[in-house]
Short mmCIF file of C-alpha atoms and ligand atoms in Angstrom, two decimals:
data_model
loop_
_atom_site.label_atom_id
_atom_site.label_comp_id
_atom_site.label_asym_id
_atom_site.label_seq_id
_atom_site.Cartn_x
_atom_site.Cartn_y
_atom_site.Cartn_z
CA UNK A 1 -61.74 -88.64 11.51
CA UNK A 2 -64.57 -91.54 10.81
CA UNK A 3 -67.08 -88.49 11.83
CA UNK A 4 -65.59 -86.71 8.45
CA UNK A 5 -66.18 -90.10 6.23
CA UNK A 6 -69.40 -90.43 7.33
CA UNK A 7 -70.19 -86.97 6.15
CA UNK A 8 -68.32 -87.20 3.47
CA UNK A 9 -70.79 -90.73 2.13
CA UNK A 10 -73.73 -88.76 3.08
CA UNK A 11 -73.40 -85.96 1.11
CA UNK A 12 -72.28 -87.81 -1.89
CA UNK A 13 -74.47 -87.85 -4.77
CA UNK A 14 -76.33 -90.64 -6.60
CA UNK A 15 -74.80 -90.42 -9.93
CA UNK A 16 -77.78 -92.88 -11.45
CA UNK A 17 -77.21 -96.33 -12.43
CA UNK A 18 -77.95 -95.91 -15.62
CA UNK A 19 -74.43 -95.49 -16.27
CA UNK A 20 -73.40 -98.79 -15.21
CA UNK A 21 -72.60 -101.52 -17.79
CA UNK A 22 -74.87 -103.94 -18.08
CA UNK A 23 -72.34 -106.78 -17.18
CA UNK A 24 -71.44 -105.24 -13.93
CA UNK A 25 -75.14 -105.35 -12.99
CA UNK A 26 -75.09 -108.68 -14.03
CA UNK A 27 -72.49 -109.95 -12.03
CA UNK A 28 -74.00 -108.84 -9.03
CA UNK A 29 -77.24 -110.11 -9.40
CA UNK A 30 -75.49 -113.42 -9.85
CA UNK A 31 -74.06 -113.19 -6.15
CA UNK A 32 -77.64 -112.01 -5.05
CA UNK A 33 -77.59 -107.91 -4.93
CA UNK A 34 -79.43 -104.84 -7.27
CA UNK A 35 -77.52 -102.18 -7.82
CA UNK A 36 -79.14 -99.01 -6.26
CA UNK A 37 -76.73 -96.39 -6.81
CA UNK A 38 -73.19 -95.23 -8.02
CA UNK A 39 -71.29 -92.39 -6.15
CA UNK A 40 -67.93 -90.96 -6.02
CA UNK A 41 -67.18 -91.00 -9.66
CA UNK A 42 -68.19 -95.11 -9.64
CA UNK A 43 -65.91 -95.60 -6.87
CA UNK A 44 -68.54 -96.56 -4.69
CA UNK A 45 -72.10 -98.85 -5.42
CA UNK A 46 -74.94 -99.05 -2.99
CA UNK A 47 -77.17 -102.22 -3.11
CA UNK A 48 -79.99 -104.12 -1.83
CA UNK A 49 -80.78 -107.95 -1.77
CA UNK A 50 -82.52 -109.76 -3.84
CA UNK A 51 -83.92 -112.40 -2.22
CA UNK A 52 -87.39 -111.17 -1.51
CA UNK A 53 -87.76 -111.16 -5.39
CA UNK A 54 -88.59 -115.21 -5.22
CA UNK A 55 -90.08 -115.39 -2.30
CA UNK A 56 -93.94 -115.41 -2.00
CA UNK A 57 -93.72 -113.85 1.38
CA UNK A 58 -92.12 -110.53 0.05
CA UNK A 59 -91.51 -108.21 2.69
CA UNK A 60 -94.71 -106.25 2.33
CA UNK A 61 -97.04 -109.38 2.43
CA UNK A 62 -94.92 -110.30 5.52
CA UNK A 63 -97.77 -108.74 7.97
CA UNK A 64 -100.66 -109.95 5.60
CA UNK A 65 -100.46 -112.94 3.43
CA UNK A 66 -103.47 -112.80 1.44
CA UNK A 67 -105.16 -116.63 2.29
CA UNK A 68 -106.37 -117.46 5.76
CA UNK A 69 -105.13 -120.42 6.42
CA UNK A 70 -102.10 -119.31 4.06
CA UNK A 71 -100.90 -123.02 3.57
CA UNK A 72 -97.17 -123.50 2.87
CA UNK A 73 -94.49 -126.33 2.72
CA UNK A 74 -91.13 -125.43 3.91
CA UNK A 75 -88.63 -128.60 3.12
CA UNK A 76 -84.92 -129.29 5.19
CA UNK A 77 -83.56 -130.33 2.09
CA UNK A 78 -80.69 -132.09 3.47
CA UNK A 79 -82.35 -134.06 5.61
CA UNK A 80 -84.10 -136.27 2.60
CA UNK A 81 -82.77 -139.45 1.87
CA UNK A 82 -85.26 -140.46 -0.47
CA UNK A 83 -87.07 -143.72 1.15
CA UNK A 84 -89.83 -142.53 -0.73
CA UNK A 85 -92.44 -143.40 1.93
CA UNK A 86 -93.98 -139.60 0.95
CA UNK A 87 -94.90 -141.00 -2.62
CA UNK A 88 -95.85 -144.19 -1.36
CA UNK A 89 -98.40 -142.63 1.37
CA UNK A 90 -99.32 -139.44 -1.34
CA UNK A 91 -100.05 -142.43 -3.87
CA UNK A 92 -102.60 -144.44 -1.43
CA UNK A 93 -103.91 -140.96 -0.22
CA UNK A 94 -104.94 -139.68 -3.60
CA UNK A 95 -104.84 -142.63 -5.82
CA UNK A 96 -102.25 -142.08 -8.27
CA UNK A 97 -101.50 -144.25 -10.76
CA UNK A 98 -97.93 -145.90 -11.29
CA UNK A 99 -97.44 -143.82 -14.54
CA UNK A 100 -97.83 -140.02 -12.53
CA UNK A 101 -96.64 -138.63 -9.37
CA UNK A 102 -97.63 -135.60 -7.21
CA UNK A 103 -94.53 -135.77 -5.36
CA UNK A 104 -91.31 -136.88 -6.32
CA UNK A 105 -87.52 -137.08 -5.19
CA UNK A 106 -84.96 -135.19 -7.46
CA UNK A 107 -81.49 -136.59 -6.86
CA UNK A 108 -78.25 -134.77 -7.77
CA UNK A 109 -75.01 -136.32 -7.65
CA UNK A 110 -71.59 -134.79 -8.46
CA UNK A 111 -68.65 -136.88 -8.30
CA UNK A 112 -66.11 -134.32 -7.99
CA UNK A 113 -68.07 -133.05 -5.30
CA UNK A 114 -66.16 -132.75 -1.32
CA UNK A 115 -67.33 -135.29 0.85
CA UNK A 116 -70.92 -136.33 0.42
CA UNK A 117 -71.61 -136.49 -3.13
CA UNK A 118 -75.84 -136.89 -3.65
CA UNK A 119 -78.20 -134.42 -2.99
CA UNK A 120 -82.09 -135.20 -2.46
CA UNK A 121 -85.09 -133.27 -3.56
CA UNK A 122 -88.79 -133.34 -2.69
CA UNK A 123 -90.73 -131.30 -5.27
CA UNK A 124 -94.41 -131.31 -5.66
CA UNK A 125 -96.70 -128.13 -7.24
CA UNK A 126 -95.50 -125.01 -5.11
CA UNK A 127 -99.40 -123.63 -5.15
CA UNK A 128 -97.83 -120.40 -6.82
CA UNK A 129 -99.42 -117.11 -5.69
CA UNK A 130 -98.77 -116.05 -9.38
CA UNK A 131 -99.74 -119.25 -11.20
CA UNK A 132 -99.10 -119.62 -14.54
CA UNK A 133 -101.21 -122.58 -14.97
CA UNK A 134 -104.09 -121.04 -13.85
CA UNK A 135 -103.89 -118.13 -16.00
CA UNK A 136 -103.03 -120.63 -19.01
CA UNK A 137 -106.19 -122.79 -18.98
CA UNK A 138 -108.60 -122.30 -21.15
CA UNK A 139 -111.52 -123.34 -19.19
CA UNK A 140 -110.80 -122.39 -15.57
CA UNK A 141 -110.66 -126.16 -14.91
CA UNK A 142 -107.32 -125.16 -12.37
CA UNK A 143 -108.42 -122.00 -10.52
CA UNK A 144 -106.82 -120.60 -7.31
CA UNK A 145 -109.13 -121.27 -4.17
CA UNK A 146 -109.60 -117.87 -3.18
CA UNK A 147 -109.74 -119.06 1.16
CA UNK A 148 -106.89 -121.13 0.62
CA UNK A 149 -104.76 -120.50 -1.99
CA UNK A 150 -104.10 -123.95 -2.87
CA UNK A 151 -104.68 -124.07 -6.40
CA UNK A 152 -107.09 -126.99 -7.16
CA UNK A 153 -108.61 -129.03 -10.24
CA UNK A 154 -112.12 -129.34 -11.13
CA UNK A 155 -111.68 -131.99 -12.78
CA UNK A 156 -115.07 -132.09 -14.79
CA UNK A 157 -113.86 -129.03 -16.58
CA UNK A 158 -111.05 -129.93 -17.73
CA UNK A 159 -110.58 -130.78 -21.45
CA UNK A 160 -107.54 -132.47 -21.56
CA UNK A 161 -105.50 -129.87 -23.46
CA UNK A 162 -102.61 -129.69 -21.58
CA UNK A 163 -101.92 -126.61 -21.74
CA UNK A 164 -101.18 -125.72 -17.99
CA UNK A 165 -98.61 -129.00 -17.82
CA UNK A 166 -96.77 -126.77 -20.48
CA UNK A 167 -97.26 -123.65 -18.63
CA UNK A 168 -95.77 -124.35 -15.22
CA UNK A 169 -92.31 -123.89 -14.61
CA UNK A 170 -92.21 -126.90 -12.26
CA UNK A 171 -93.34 -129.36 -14.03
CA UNK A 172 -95.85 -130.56 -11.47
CA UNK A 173 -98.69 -131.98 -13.44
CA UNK A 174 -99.41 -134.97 -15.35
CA UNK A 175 -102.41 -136.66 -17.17
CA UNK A 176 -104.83 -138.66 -15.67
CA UNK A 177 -106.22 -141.29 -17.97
CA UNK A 178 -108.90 -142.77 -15.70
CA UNK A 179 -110.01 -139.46 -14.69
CA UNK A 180 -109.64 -137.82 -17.95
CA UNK A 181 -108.15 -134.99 -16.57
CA UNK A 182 -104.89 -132.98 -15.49
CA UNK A 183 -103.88 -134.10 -12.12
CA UNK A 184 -101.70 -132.56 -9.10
CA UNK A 185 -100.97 -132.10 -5.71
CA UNK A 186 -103.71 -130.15 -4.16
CA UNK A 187 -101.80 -130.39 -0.53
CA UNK A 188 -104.26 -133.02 -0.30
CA UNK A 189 -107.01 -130.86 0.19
CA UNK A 190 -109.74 -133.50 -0.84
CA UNK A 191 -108.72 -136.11 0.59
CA UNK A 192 -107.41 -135.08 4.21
CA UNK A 193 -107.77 -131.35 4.46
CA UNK A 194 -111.23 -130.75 4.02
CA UNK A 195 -112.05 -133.64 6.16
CA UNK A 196 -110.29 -131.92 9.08
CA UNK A 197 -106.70 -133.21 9.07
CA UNK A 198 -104.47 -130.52 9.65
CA UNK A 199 -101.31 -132.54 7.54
CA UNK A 200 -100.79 -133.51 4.64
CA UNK A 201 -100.05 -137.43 3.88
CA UNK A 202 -96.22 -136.81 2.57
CA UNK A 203 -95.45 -134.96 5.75
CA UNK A 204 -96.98 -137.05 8.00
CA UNK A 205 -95.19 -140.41 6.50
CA UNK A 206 -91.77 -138.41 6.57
CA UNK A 207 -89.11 -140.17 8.65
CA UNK A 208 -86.42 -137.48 8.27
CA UNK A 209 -88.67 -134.17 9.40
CA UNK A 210 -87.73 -133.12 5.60
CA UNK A 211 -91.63 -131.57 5.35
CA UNK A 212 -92.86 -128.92 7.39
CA UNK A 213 -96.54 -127.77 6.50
CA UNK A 214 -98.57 -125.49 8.20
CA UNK A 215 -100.24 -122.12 7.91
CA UNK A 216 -97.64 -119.22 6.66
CA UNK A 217 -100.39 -116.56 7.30
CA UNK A 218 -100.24 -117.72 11.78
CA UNK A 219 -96.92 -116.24 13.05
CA UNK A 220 -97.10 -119.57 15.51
CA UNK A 221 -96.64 -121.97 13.37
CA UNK A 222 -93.25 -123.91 12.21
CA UNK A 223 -93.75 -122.76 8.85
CA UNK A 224 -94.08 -119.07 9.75
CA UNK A 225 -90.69 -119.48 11.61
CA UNK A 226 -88.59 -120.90 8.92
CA UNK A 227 -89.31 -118.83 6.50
CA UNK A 228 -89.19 -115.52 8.54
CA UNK A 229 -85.50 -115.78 10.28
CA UNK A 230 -81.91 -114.73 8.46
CA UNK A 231 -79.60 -117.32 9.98
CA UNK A 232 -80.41 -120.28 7.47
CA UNK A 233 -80.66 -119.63 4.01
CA UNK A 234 -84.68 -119.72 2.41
CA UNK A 235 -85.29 -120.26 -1.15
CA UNK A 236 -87.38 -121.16 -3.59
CA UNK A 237 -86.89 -122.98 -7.31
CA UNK A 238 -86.96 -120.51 -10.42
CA UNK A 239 -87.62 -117.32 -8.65
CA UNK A 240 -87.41 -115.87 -11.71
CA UNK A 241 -90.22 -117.42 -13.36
CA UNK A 242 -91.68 -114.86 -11.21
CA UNK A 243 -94.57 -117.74 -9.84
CA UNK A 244 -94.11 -116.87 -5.84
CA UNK A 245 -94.13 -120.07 -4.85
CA UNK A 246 -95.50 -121.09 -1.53
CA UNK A 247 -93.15 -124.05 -1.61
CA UNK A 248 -89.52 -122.93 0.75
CA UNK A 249 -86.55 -124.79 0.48
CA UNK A 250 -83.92 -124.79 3.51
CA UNK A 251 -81.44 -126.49 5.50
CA UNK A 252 -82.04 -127.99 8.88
CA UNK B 1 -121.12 -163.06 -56.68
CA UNK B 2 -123.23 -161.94 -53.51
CA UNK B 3 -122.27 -164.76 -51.19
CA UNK B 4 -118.85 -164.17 -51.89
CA UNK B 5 -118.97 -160.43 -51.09
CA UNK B 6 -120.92 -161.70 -48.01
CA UNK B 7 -117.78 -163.71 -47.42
CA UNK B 8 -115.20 -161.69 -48.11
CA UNK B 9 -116.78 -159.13 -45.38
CA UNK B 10 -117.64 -162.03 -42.96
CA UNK B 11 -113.31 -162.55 -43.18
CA UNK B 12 -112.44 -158.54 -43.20
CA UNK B 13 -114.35 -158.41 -39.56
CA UNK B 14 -113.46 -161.71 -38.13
CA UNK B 15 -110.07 -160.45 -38.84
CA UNK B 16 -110.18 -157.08 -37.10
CA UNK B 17 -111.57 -158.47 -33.99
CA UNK B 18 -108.44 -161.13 -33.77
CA UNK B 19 -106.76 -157.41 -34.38
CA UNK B 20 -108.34 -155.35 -31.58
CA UNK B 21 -108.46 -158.72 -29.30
CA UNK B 22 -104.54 -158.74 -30.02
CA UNK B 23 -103.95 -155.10 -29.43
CA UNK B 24 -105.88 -155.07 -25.96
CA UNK B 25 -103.89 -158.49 -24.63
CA UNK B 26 -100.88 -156.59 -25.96
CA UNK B 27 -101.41 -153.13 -23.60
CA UNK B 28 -102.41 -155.57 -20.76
CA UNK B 29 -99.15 -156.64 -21.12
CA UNK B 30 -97.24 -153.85 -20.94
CA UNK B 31 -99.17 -152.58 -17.49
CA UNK B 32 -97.12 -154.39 -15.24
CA UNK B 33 -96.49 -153.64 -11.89
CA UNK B 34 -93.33 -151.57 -11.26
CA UNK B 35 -90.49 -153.85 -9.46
CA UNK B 36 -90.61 -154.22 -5.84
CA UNK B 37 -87.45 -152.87 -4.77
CA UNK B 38 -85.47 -155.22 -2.27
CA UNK B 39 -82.87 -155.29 -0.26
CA UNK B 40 -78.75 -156.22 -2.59
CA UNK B 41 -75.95 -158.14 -1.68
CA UNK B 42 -73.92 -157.26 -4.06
CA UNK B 43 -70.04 -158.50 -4.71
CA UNK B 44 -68.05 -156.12 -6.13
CA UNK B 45 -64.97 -158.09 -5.89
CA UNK B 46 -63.55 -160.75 -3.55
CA UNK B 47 -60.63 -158.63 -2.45
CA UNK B 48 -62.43 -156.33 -0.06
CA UNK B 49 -63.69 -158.92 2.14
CA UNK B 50 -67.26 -158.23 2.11
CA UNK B 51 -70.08 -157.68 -0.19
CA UNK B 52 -71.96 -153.95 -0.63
CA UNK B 53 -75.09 -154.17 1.45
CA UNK B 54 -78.00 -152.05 0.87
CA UNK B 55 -80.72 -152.58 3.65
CA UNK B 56 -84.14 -151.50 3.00
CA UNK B 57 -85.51 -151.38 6.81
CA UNK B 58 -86.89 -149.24 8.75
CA UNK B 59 -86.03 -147.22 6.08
CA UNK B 60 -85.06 -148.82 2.45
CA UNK B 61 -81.61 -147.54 0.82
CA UNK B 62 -78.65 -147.80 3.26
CA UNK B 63 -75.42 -148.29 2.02
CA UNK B 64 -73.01 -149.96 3.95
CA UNK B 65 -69.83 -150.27 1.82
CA UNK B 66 -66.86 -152.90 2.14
CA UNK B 67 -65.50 -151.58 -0.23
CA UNK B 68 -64.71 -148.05 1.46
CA UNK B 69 -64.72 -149.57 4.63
CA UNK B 70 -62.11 -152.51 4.03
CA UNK B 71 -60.87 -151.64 0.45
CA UNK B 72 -60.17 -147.83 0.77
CA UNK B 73 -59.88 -147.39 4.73
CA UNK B 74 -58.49 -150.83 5.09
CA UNK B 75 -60.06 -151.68 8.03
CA UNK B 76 -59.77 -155.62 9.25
CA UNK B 77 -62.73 -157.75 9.48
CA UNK B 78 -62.21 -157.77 13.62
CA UNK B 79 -62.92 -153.84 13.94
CA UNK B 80 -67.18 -154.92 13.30
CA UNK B 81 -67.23 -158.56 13.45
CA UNK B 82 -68.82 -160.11 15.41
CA UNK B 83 -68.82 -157.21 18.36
CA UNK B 84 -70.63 -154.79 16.33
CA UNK B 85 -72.80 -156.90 13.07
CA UNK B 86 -72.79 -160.44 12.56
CA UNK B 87 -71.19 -162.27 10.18
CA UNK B 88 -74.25 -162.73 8.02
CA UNK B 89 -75.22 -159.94 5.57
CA UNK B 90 -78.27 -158.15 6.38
CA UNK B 91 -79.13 -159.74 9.67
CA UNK B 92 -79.33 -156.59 12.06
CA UNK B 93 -81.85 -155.44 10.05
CA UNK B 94 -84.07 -157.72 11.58
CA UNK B 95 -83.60 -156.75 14.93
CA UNK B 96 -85.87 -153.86 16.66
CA UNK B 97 -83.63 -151.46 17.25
CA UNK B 98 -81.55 -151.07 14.08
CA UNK B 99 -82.53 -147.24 14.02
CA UNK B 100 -80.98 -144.09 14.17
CA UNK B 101 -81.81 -143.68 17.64
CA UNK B 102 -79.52 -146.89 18.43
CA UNK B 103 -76.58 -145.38 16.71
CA UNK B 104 -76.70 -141.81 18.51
CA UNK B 105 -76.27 -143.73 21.36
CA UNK B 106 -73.35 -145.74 19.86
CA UNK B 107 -74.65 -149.02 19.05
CA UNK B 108 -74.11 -150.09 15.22
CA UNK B 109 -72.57 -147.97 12.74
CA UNK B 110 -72.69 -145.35 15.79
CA UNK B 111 -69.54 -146.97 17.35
CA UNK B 112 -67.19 -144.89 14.80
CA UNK B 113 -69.71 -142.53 13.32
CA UNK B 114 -70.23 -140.34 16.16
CA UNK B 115 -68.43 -137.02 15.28
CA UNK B 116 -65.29 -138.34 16.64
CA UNK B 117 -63.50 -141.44 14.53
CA UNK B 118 -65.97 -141.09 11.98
CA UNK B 119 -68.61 -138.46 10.89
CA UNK B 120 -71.19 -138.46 12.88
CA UNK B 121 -74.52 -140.49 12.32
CA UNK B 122 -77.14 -137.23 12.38
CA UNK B 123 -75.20 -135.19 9.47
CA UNK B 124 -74.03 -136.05 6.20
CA UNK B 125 -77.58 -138.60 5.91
CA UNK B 126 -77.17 -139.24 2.05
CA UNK B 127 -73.72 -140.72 2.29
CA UNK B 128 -75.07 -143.85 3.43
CA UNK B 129 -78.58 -143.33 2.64
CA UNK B 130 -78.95 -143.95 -1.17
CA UNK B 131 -82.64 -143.98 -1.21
CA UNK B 132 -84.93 -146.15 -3.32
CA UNK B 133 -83.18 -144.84 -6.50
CA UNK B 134 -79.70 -146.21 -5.25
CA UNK B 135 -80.86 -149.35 -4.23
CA UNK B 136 -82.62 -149.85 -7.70
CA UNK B 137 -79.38 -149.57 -8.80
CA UNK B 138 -77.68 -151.96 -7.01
CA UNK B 139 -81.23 -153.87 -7.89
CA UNK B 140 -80.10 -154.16 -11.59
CA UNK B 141 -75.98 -154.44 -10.97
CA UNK B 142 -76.49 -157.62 -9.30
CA UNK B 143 -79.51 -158.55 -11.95
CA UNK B 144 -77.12 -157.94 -14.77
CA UNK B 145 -74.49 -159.86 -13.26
CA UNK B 146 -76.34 -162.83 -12.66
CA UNK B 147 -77.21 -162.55 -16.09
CA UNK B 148 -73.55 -163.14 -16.96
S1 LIG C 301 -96.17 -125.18 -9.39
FE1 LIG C 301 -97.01 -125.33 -11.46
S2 LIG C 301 -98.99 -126.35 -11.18
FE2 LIG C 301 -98.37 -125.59 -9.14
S3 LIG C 301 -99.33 -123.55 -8.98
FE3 LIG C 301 -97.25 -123.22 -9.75
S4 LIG C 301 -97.51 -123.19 -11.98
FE4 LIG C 301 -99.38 -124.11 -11.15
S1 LIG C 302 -90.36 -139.36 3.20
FE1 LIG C 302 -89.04 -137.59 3.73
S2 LIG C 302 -86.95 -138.41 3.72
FE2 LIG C 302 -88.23 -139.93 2.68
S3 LIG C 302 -88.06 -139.36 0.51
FE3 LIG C 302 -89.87 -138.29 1.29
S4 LIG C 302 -89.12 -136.26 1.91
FE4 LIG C 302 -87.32 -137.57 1.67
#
């Protein structure tokens, strides 16, 4: 008997979702799914995930990320109970003044919410692999290092207009008045990185274990292994910016 | 006429120095060093026995709560004191092992919150930790109130 359904759903025929109301597409993408396909009258949908949509690491850049080391942050967001000893150590690191940040804590709270009612979170710039701040800038003072990926500031070149702090989603930059000049997180690339240090100053002042960096490119690495596994959910913020950040979000 | 005019300009620039020498004290000023935060005692009212105590080592921003702990749960003062935390607010802060590690193995808040009579100490971490921006909070409650 199942041997004649199966039959039966092969042979039926993709009617086209063109035919599908717009609002029924809708509400599935809201629970996560594309619609693929409409059988049986509309009786029956087929569909797909969504999720590699935000995700830098989209399943066809899963065997080859395109930067070598590929560097990534991967954050157990639940884990952060915002001591704030990552923006104290990324402000001695890189010198930031009181009046900017390169990393900050988010905090949500819900009253009405079950139990535990804040919610933490680390954000800092997500060294998109489709930045919009690099294409916005005038004078290619923010570029994308082409080895790394981390998307850096030359600092002498930049005018001041502030046009990439409009153009990222994130909002991830600020203005540096002693250096004249847009300033961000560069996973601290000057000041540790190219020196040799394989972490960057917020992760390694971390209590909690909230930030996991490393290369996304080395299947070894911690990084590499949260991001590629299905039994805790991965995200990113605003996949639909369209950005692919390199910046994961997940629970620990 | 001429020494006047030579007057009159002498005054218009001895004037806008006072001016810019005003403006610059005046941004000085206003550069001051955020606040420090520290760790609150804070009373929110006699009845619950206890003062809400935000500790800001190892790690600053921990609530502990009388008020949910004697107010809401209605615990008495004998279930902690003086087995578990002395009398005296913030003292086992002090001491070397007033870390998480102490409390998985049931010292401290670990006595109850161990997945048993209370939640236990590694989940749920921002219940009790209210982080820097929690304990600025508490930071300007008990400012305003000494105010008053
Ligand atoms: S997060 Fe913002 S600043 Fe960072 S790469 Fe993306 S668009 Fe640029
Ligand atoms: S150091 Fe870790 S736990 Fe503390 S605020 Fe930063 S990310 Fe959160």
């Amino acid at each position: 008997m199942f041997k004649g359904i199966k039959d039966w759903l092969l042979n039926l025929k993709n009617e086209g979702v063109e035919k599908v109301p717009d609002e029924t597409k809708r509400e599935f993408l809201k629970i996560g799914l594309i619609i693929t396909g409409v059988f049986a009258g509309g009786s029956l949908f087929s569909v797909i995930s969504r999720v590699a949509e935000g995700l830098a690491s989209s399943e066809e850049l899963h065997k080859s990320y395109p930067y070598k080391p590929h560097y990534s942050m991967v954050f157990k967001i639940d884990r952060c109970i915002d001591c704030e000893l990552c923006m104290e150590a990324c402000r001695k690191t890189n010198h930031v003044p009181d009046y900017g940040w390169r990393t900050m804590i988010l905090r949500r709270y819900d009253e009405s919410a079950l139990d535990q009612k804040t919610m933490f979170m680390p954000i800092l710039c997500n060294h998109c692999n489709n930045p919009p701040c690099v294409r916005a800038c005038p004078t290619k003072a923010t570029y994308k290092d082409k080895k790394t990926g981390i998307v850096r500031m030359a600092y002498d070149k930049c005018i001041g207009c502030k046009t990439c702090m409009v153009a990222c989603p994130y909002n991830v930059r600020y203005f540096n008045e002693e250096k004249h000049a847009v300033d961000k997180c560069d996973f601290c690339w000057e000041s540790r990185l190219s020196k040799g240090i394989t972490i960057t100053a917020c992760a390694e002042a971390c209590p909690a274990g909230v930030r996991i960096f490393g290369d996304l490119s080395d299947p070894g690495s911690e990084v590499y292994k949260l991001v590629h596994q299905l039994a805790k959910p991965v995200w990113v913020l605003k996949p639909e910016t369209g950005a692919k950040p390199n910046v994961f979000y997940t629970i620990s | 006429m001429r020494k006047v005019k030579i007057l009159i300009g002498t005054l218009i620039l001895l004037l806008s120095f006072t001016g810019i020498a005003f403006v610059s004290e005046k941004n000085k000023g206003e550069s001051v060093k955020l606040e420090e935060p520290q760790e609150v005692i804070y009373y929110e009212s006699e009845q619950f026995g206890g003062p809400e105590i935000v500790y800001v080592k190892p790690v600053r921003g921990v609530l502990f709560s009388h008020k949910k702990h004697v107010g809401e749960l209605g615990f008495p003062c004998e279930s902690c004191h003086n087995s578990l935390f002395e009398m005296q607010a913030l003292k086992s802060q002090e001491n070397p092992d007033f870390k998480m590690e102490a409390l998985y193995q049931g010292k401290y808040c670990g006595a109850c919150h161990n997945g048993q009579a209370a939640f236990a100490s590694n989940t749920k971490c921002a219940t009790c930790h209210i982080g820097v921006k929690g304990l600025k909070e508490y930071m300007r409650k008990l400012a305003s109130k000494e105010k008053k």
